């Protein structure tokens, strides 16, 4: 134990079988997140286990960890990162920092409701999905590719131009829904 207050605390996420046998562990926060600069702020963001909002598996055995600020981490059963970490909700808000109010992991990804009443849907897809689906995704959907993809990985922005023949093994579509505008109008 290090009693230095400036050193971040870490925890382990244990991935186990349904009978309780250990498969792997993931250090939390991962080394890449120990000191992550927030996109809008110059200060460093320190993550801890207390920042985990939701954790669970999809039907394709992808572990999803959603943090309070909508940062999303994805791991396989061996504890390897599948996609680079990404924000689910837009980080621009006139009312300050956006936090996750509620999130729910479902068979194909995660749905998130933010404190600004913005909703987003993350669909975790792979090369076994119907290639025509990606071509029919909403025009504002962001695509998230693994680091080893030809794009360099990470959040590569709005959908335009992606073709089914260039799909990596795993990727995500993040679609923000106009629920905040609807809530304000009603």
Short mmCIF file of N, CA, C and O in Angstrom, two decimals, residues 20-101:
data_model
loop_
_atom_site.label_atom_id
_atom_site.label_comp_id
_atom_site.label_asym_id
_atom_site.label_seq_id
_atom_site.Cartn_x
_atom_site.Cartn_y
_atom_site.Cartn_z
N UNK A 20 -18.48 -19.30 -10.88
CA UNK A 20 -17.59 -18.60 -9.96
C UNK A 20 -16.11 -18.85 -10.17
O UNK A 20 -15.29 -18.40 -9.36
N UNK A 21 -15.74 -19.54 -11.23
CA UNK A 21 -14.34 -19.78 -11.52
C UNK A 21 -13.73 -18.55 -12.19
O UNK A 21 -14.31 -18.02 -13.13
N UNK A 22 -12.58 -18.08 -11.72
CA UNK A 22 -11.98 -16.89 -12.33
C UNK A 22 -11.51 -17.14 -13.76
O UNK A 22 -10.92 -18.17 -14.05
N UNK A 23 -11.82 -16.19 -14.64
CA UNK A 23 -11.32 -16.23 -16.02
C UNK A 23 -10.17 -15.25 -16.20
O UNK A 23 -9.16 -15.57 -16.79
N UNK A 24 -10.36 -14.04 -15.69
CA UNK A 24 -9.33 -13.01 -15.82
C UNK A 24 -9.66 -11.84 -14.91
O UNK A 24 -10.73 -11.80 -14.29
N UNK A 25 -8.73 -10.91 -14.84
CA UNK A 25 -8.96 -9.67 -14.09
C UNK A 25 -8.55 -8.50 -14.96
O UNK A 25 -7.70 -8.60 -15.83
N UNK A 26 -9.21 -7.39 -14.71
CA UNK A 26 -8.91 -6.14 -15.40
C UNK A 26 -8.57 -5.11 -14.33
O UNK A 26 -9.33 -4.93 -13.38
N UNK A 27 -7.42 -4.48 -14.46
CA UNK A 27 -7.05 -3.42 -13.52
C UNK A 27 -7.94 -2.21 -13.79
O UNK A 27 -8.11 -1.81 -14.94
N UNK A 28 -8.55 -1.66 -12.75
CA UNK A 28 -9.37 -0.46 -12.93
C UNK A 28 -8.89 0.63 -12.01
O UNK A 28 -8.75 0.41 -10.83
N UNK A 29 -8.72 1.82 -12.51
CA UNK A 29 -8.81 2.17 -13.92
C UNK A 29 -7.61 1.64 -14.69
O UNK A 29 -6.53 1.49 -14.12
N UNK A 30 -7.81 1.33 -15.99
CA UNK A 30 -6.67 0.90 -16.80
C UNK A 30 -5.58 1.98 -16.79
O UNK A 30 -5.88 3.15 -16.58
N UNK A 31 -4.36 1.59 -17.04
CA UNK A 31 -3.25 2.55 -17.01
C UNK A 31 -3.50 3.73 -17.93
O UNK A 31 -3.13 4.85 -17.61
N UNK A 32 -4.16 3.50 -19.06
CA UNK A 32 -4.43 4.59 -19.99
C UNK A 32 -5.39 5.63 -19.41
O UNK A 32 -5.46 6.75 -19.90
N UNK A 33 -6.14 5.28 -18.37
CA UNK A 33 -7.11 6.20 -17.77
C UNK A 33 -6.67 6.78 -16.43
O UNK A 33 -7.40 7.57 -15.86
N UNK A 34 -5.54 6.36 -15.93
CA UNK A 34 -5.14 6.85 -14.61
C UNK A 34 -5.09 8.37 -14.56
O UNK A 34 -5.55 8.98 -13.62
N UNK A 35 -4.56 8.97 -15.57
CA UNK A 35 -4.56 10.43 -15.67
C UNK A 35 -4.98 10.80 -17.09
O UNK A 35 -4.16 10.88 -17.99
N UNK A 36 -6.26 10.97 -17.27
CA UNK A 36 -6.79 11.28 -18.59
C UNK A 36 -7.28 12.72 -18.59
O UNK A 36 -8.10 13.11 -17.77
N UNK A 37 -6.80 13.49 -19.51
CA UNK A 37 -7.25 14.88 -19.62
C UNK A 37 -8.64 14.91 -20.22
O UNK A 37 -8.89 14.28 -21.23
N UNK A 38 -9.55 15.63 -19.60
CA UNK A 38 -10.89 15.80 -20.12
C UNK A 38 -10.83 16.65 -21.38
O UNK A 38 -10.01 17.57 -21.46
N UNK A 39 -11.66 16.36 -22.39
CA UNK A 39 -11.53 17.07 -23.66
C UNK A 39 -11.74 18.58 -23.56
O UNK A 39 -11.12 19.34 -24.28
N UNK A 40 -12.61 19.05 -22.69
CA UNK A 40 -12.91 20.47 -22.59
C UNK A 40 -12.12 21.17 -21.48
O UNK A 40 -12.11 22.38 -21.39
N UNK A 41 -11.54 20.39 -20.59
CA UNK A 41 -10.87 20.98 -19.44
C UNK A 41 -9.38 20.73 -19.50
O UNK A 41 -8.92 19.75 -20.04
N UNK A 42 -8.62 21.63 -18.94
CA UNK A 42 -7.16 21.48 -18.91
C UNK A 42 -6.71 20.62 -17.73
O UNK A 42 -5.60 20.17 -17.67
N UNK A 43 -7.60 20.41 -16.76
CA UNK A 43 -7.21 19.63 -15.59
C UNK A 43 -7.27 18.14 -15.89
O UNK A 43 -7.94 17.70 -16.80
N UNK A 44 -6.55 17.37 -15.12
CA UNK A 44 -6.52 15.92 -15.28
C UNK A 44 -7.71 15.31 -14.56
O UNK A 44 -8.12 15.77 -13.51
N UNK A 45 -8.28 14.26 -15.15
CA UNK A 45 -9.42 13.55 -14.56
C UNK A 45 -8.90 12.28 -13.93
O UNK A 45 -8.25 11.47 -14.58
N UNK A 46 -9.14 12.09 -12.66
CA UNK A 46 -8.71 10.91 -11.93
C UNK A 46 -9.91 9.98 -11.77
O UNK A 46 -10.90 10.35 -11.16
N UNK A 47 -9.84 8.79 -12.35
CA UNK A 47 -10.93 7.83 -12.24
C UNK A 47 -10.65 6.85 -11.11
O UNK A 47 -9.51 6.50 -10.84
N UNK A 48 -11.73 6.40 -10.47
CA UNK A 48 -11.63 5.37 -9.44
C UNK A 48 -12.82 4.43 -9.58
O UNK A 48 -13.74 4.69 -10.37
N UNK A 49 -12.84 3.37 -8.81
CA UNK A 49 -13.94 2.41 -8.87
C UNK A 49 -15.28 3.06 -8.55
O UNK A 49 -16.33 2.63 -9.02
N UNK A 50 -15.28 4.15 -7.78
CA UNK A 50 -16.51 4.86 -7.44
C UNK A 50 -17.14 5.52 -8.66
O UNK A 50 -18.32 5.88 -8.63
N UNK A 51 -16.39 5.68 -9.75
CA UNK A 51 -16.91 6.30 -10.96
C UNK A 51 -17.69 5.32 -11.84
O UNK A 51 -18.29 5.72 -12.83
N UNK A 52 -17.69 4.03 -11.51
CA UNK A 52 -18.41 3.05 -12.32
C UNK A 52 -19.91 3.21 -12.09
O UNK A 52 -20.39 3.09 -10.97
N UNK A 53 -20.63 3.48 -13.16
CA UNK A 53 -22.08 3.63 -13.12
C UNK A 53 -22.76 2.28 -13.36
O UNK A 53 -23.67 1.90 -12.66
N UNK A 54 -22.31 1.57 -14.40
CA UNK A 54 -22.91 0.29 -14.79
C UNK A 54 -21.82 -0.63 -15.31
O UNK A 54 -20.88 -0.18 -15.96
N UNK A 55 -21.99 -1.91 -15.03
CA UNK A 55 -21.05 -2.91 -15.54
C UNK A 55 -21.86 -4.16 -15.89
O UNK A 55 -22.77 -4.54 -15.16
N UNK A 56 -21.55 -4.77 -17.04
CA UNK A 56 -22.27 -5.98 -17.43
C UNK A 56 -21.83 -6.49 -18.78
O UNK A 56 -21.00 -5.88 -19.46
N UNK A 57 -22.40 -7.62 -19.18
CA UNK A 57 -22.03 -8.29 -20.42
C UNK A 57 -23.12 -8.19 -21.47
O UNK A 57 -24.31 -8.20 -21.14
N UNK A 58 -22.71 -8.15 -22.73
CA UNK A 58 -23.64 -8.28 -23.84
C UNK A 58 -23.80 -9.77 -24.13
O UNK A 58 -23.11 -10.60 -23.53
N UNK A 59 -24.68 -10.10 -25.08
CA UNK A 59 -24.86 -11.52 -25.42
C UNK A 59 -23.67 -12.07 -26.19
O UNK A 59 -23.58 -13.27 -26.43
N UNK A 60 -22.73 -11.21 -26.59
CA UNK A 60 -21.51 -11.65 -27.28
C UNK A 60 -20.31 -11.65 -26.34
O UNK A 60 -19.17 -11.56 -26.78
N UNK A 61 -20.59 -11.71 -25.06
CA UNK A 61 -19.59 -11.78 -23.99
C UNK A 61 -18.60 -10.61 -24.01
O UNK A 61 -17.42 -10.77 -23.74
N UNK A 62 -19.10 -9.44 -24.31
CA UNK A 62 -18.29 -8.23 -24.21
C UNK A 62 -18.65 -7.54 -22.90
O UNK A 62 -19.82 -7.27 -22.64
N UNK A 63 -17.65 -7.33 -22.06
CA UNK A 63 -17.85 -6.64 -20.80
C UNK A 63 -17.87 -5.14 -21.08
O UNK A 63 -16.94 -4.58 -21.65
N UNK A 64 -18.96 -4.48 -20.68
CA UNK A 64 -19.10 -3.03 -20.84
C UNK A 64 -19.03 -2.40 -19.46
O UNK A 64 -19.72 -2.82 -18.54
N UNK A 65 -18.18 -1.38 -19.34
CA UNK A 65 -18.09 -0.60 -18.10
C UNK A 65 -18.41 0.84 -18.47
O UNK A 65 -17.71 1.46 -19.27
N UNK A 66 -19.51 1.37 -17.91
CA UNK A 66 -19.92 2.75 -18.16
C UNK A 66 -19.59 3.57 -16.91
O UNK A 66 -20.02 3.22 -15.81
N UNK A 67 -18.84 4.65 -17.10
CA UNK A 67 -18.47 5.52 -15.99
C UNK A 67 -19.45 6.68 -15.87
O UNK A 67 -20.21 6.96 -16.80
N UNK A 68 -19.45 7.35 -14.74
CA UNK A 68 -20.41 8.43 -14.46
C UNK A 68 -20.43 9.54 -15.49
O UNK A 68 -21.45 10.17 -15.72
N UNK A 69 -19.30 9.81 -16.13
CA UNK A 69 -19.24 10.89 -17.12
C UNK A 69 -19.51 10.37 -18.54
O UNK A 69 -19.26 11.06 -19.50
N UNK A 70 -20.04 9.17 -18.67
CA UNK A 70 -20.42 8.47 -19.90
C UNK A 70 -19.23 7.90 -20.66
O UNK A 70 -19.37 7.48 -21.80
N UNK A 71 -18.08 7.84 -20.02
CA UNK A 71 -16.92 7.20 -20.64
C UNK A 71 -17.21 5.70 -20.65
O UNK A 71 -17.68 5.14 -19.67
N UNK A 72 -16.93 5.05 -21.77
CA UNK A 72 -17.26 3.63 -21.93
C UNK A 72 -16.00 2.82 -22.20
O UNK A 72 -15.18 3.19 -23.03
N UNK A 73 -15.86 1.71 -21.48
CA UNK A 73 -14.74 0.78 -21.65
C UNK A 73 -15.32 -0.56 -22.08
O UNK A 73 -16.39 -0.97 -21.60
N UNK A 74 -14.63 -1.26 -22.97
CA UNK A 74 -15.09 -2.58 -23.43
C UNK A 74 -13.94 -3.58 -23.35
O UNK A 74 -12.82 -3.27 -23.73
N UNK A 75 -14.25 -4.77 -22.84
CA UNK A 75 -13.23 -5.81 -22.66
C UNK A 75 -13.78 -7.16 -23.11
O UNK A 75 -14.99 -7.40 -23.04
N UNK A 76 -12.88 -8.06 -23.52
CA UNK A 76 -13.29 -9.43 -23.81
C UNK A 76 -13.16 -10.26 -22.54
O UNK A 76 -12.80 -9.74 -21.47
N UNK A 77 -13.43 -11.55 -22.63
CA UNK A 77 -13.39 -12.43 -21.45
C UNK A 77 -11.99 -12.59 -20.87
O UNK A 77 -11.84 -12.98 -19.72
N UNK A 78 -10.98 -12.31 -21.65
CA UNK A 78 -9.60 -12.40 -21.17
C UNK A 78 -9.12 -11.09 -20.57
O UNK A 78 -7.97 -10.98 -20.16
N UNK A 79 -9.98 -10.07 -20.55
CA UNK A 79 -9.62 -8.79 -19.97
C UNK A 79 -8.91 -7.85 -20.93
O UNK A 79 -8.40 -6.82 -20.52
N UNK A 80 -8.90 -8.19 -22.22
CA UNK A 80 -8.26 -7.34 -23.22
C UNK A 80 -9.23 -6.26 -23.69
O UNK A 80 -10.43 -6.54 -23.89
N UNK A 81 -8.71 -5.07 -23.90
CA UNK A 81 -9.53 -3.97 -24.40
C UNK A 81 -9.98 -4.28 -25.83
O UNK A 81 -9.16 -4.63 -26.68
N UNK A 82 -11.28 -4.15 -26.10
CA UNK A 82 -11.80 -4.40 -27.44
C UNK A 82 -11.79 -3.13 -28.27
O UNK A 82 -11.34 -3.13 -29.40
N UNK A 83 -12.31 -2.06 -27.70
CA UNK A 83 -12.33 -0.75 -28.36
C UNK A 83 -11.64 0.26 -27.47
O UNK A 83 -11.65 0.12 -26.25
N UNK A 84 -11.06 1.29 -28.05
CA UNK A 84 -10.49 2.34 -27.20
C UNK A 84 -11.61 3.02 -26.41
O UNK A 84 -12.75 3.09 -26.89
N UNK A 85 -11.35 3.49 -25.21
CA UNK A 85 -12.39 4.16 -24.42
C UNK A 85 -12.97 5.34 -25.20
O UNK A 85 -12.27 6.03 -25.92
N UNK A 86 -14.29 5.56 -25.02
CA UNK A 86 -14.97 6.65 -25.72
C UNK A 86 -16.11 7.18 -24.87
O UNK A 86 -16.63 6.49 -24.01
N UNK A 87 -16.47 8.44 -25.11
CA UNK A 87 -17.62 9.04 -24.45
C UNK A 87 -18.88 8.64 -25.20
O UNK A 87 -18.93 8.71 -26.43
N UNK A 88 -19.91 8.25 -24.47
CA UNK A 88 -21.18 7.89 -25.08
C UNK A 88 -22.00 9.15 -25.36
O UNK A 88 -22.51 9.33 -26.45
N UNK A 89 -22.11 10.01 -24.36
CA UNK A 89 -22.90 11.23 -24.50
C UNK A 89 -22.04 12.38 -25.01
O UNK A 89 -20.84 12.43 -24.73
N UNK A 90 -22.65 13.31 -25.74
CA UNK A 90 -21.91 14.51 -26.15
C UNK A 90 -21.42 15.24 -24.91
O UNK A 90 -22.13 15.31 -23.91
N UNK A 91 -20.22 15.77 -24.95
CA UNK A 91 -19.64 16.41 -23.77
C UNK A 91 -19.85 17.92 -23.73
O UNK A 91 -19.38 18.57 -22.82
N UNK A 92 -20.54 18.48 -24.72
CA UNK A 92 -20.84 19.91 -24.68
C UNK A 92 -22.17 20.12 -24.00
O UNK A 92 -23.16 19.48 -24.35
N UNK A 93 -22.21 21.01 -23.02
CA UNK A 93 -23.45 21.32 -22.33
C UNK A 93 -23.34 22.71 -21.73
O UNK A 93 -22.33 23.06 -21.13
N UNK A 94 -24.40 23.50 -21.89
CA UNK A 94 -24.40 24.84 -21.32
C UNK A 94 -24.56 24.79 -19.80
O UNK A 94 -24.24 25.73 -19.10
N UNK A 95 -25.06 23.66 -19.28
CA UNK A 95 -25.29 23.53 -17.84
C UNK A 95 -24.12 22.87 -17.11
O UNK A 95 -24.24 22.48 -15.97
N UNK A 96 -22.99 22.71 -17.78
CA UNK A 96 -21.82 22.13 -17.12
C UNK A 96 -21.58 20.69 -17.53
O UNK A 96 -22.00 20.25 -18.59
N UNK A 97 -20.89 19.95 -16.68
CA UNK A 97 -20.50 18.58 -16.97
C UNK A 97 -21.72 17.66 -17.05
O UNK A 97 -22.61 17.70 -16.22
N UNK A 98 -21.74 16.83 -18.08
CA UNK A 98 -22.83 15.87 -18.26
C UNK A 98 -22.49 14.60 -17.50
O UNK A 98 -21.39 14.06 -17.65
N UNK A 99 -23.41 14.13 -16.70
CA UNK A 99 -23.25 12.89 -15.95
C UNK A 99 -24.30 11.90 -16.40
O UNK A 99 -25.34 12.27 -16.95
N UNK A 100 -24.05 10.62 -16.16
CA UNK A 100 -25.01 9.57 -16.51
C UNK A 100 -26.04 9.48 -15.38
O UNK A 100 -25.68 9.33 -14.22
N UNK A 101 -27.30 9.61 -15.75
CA UNK A 101 -28.38 9.48 -14.80
C UNK A 101 -28.78 8.01 -14.67
O UNK A 101 -28.99 7.50 -13.59
#
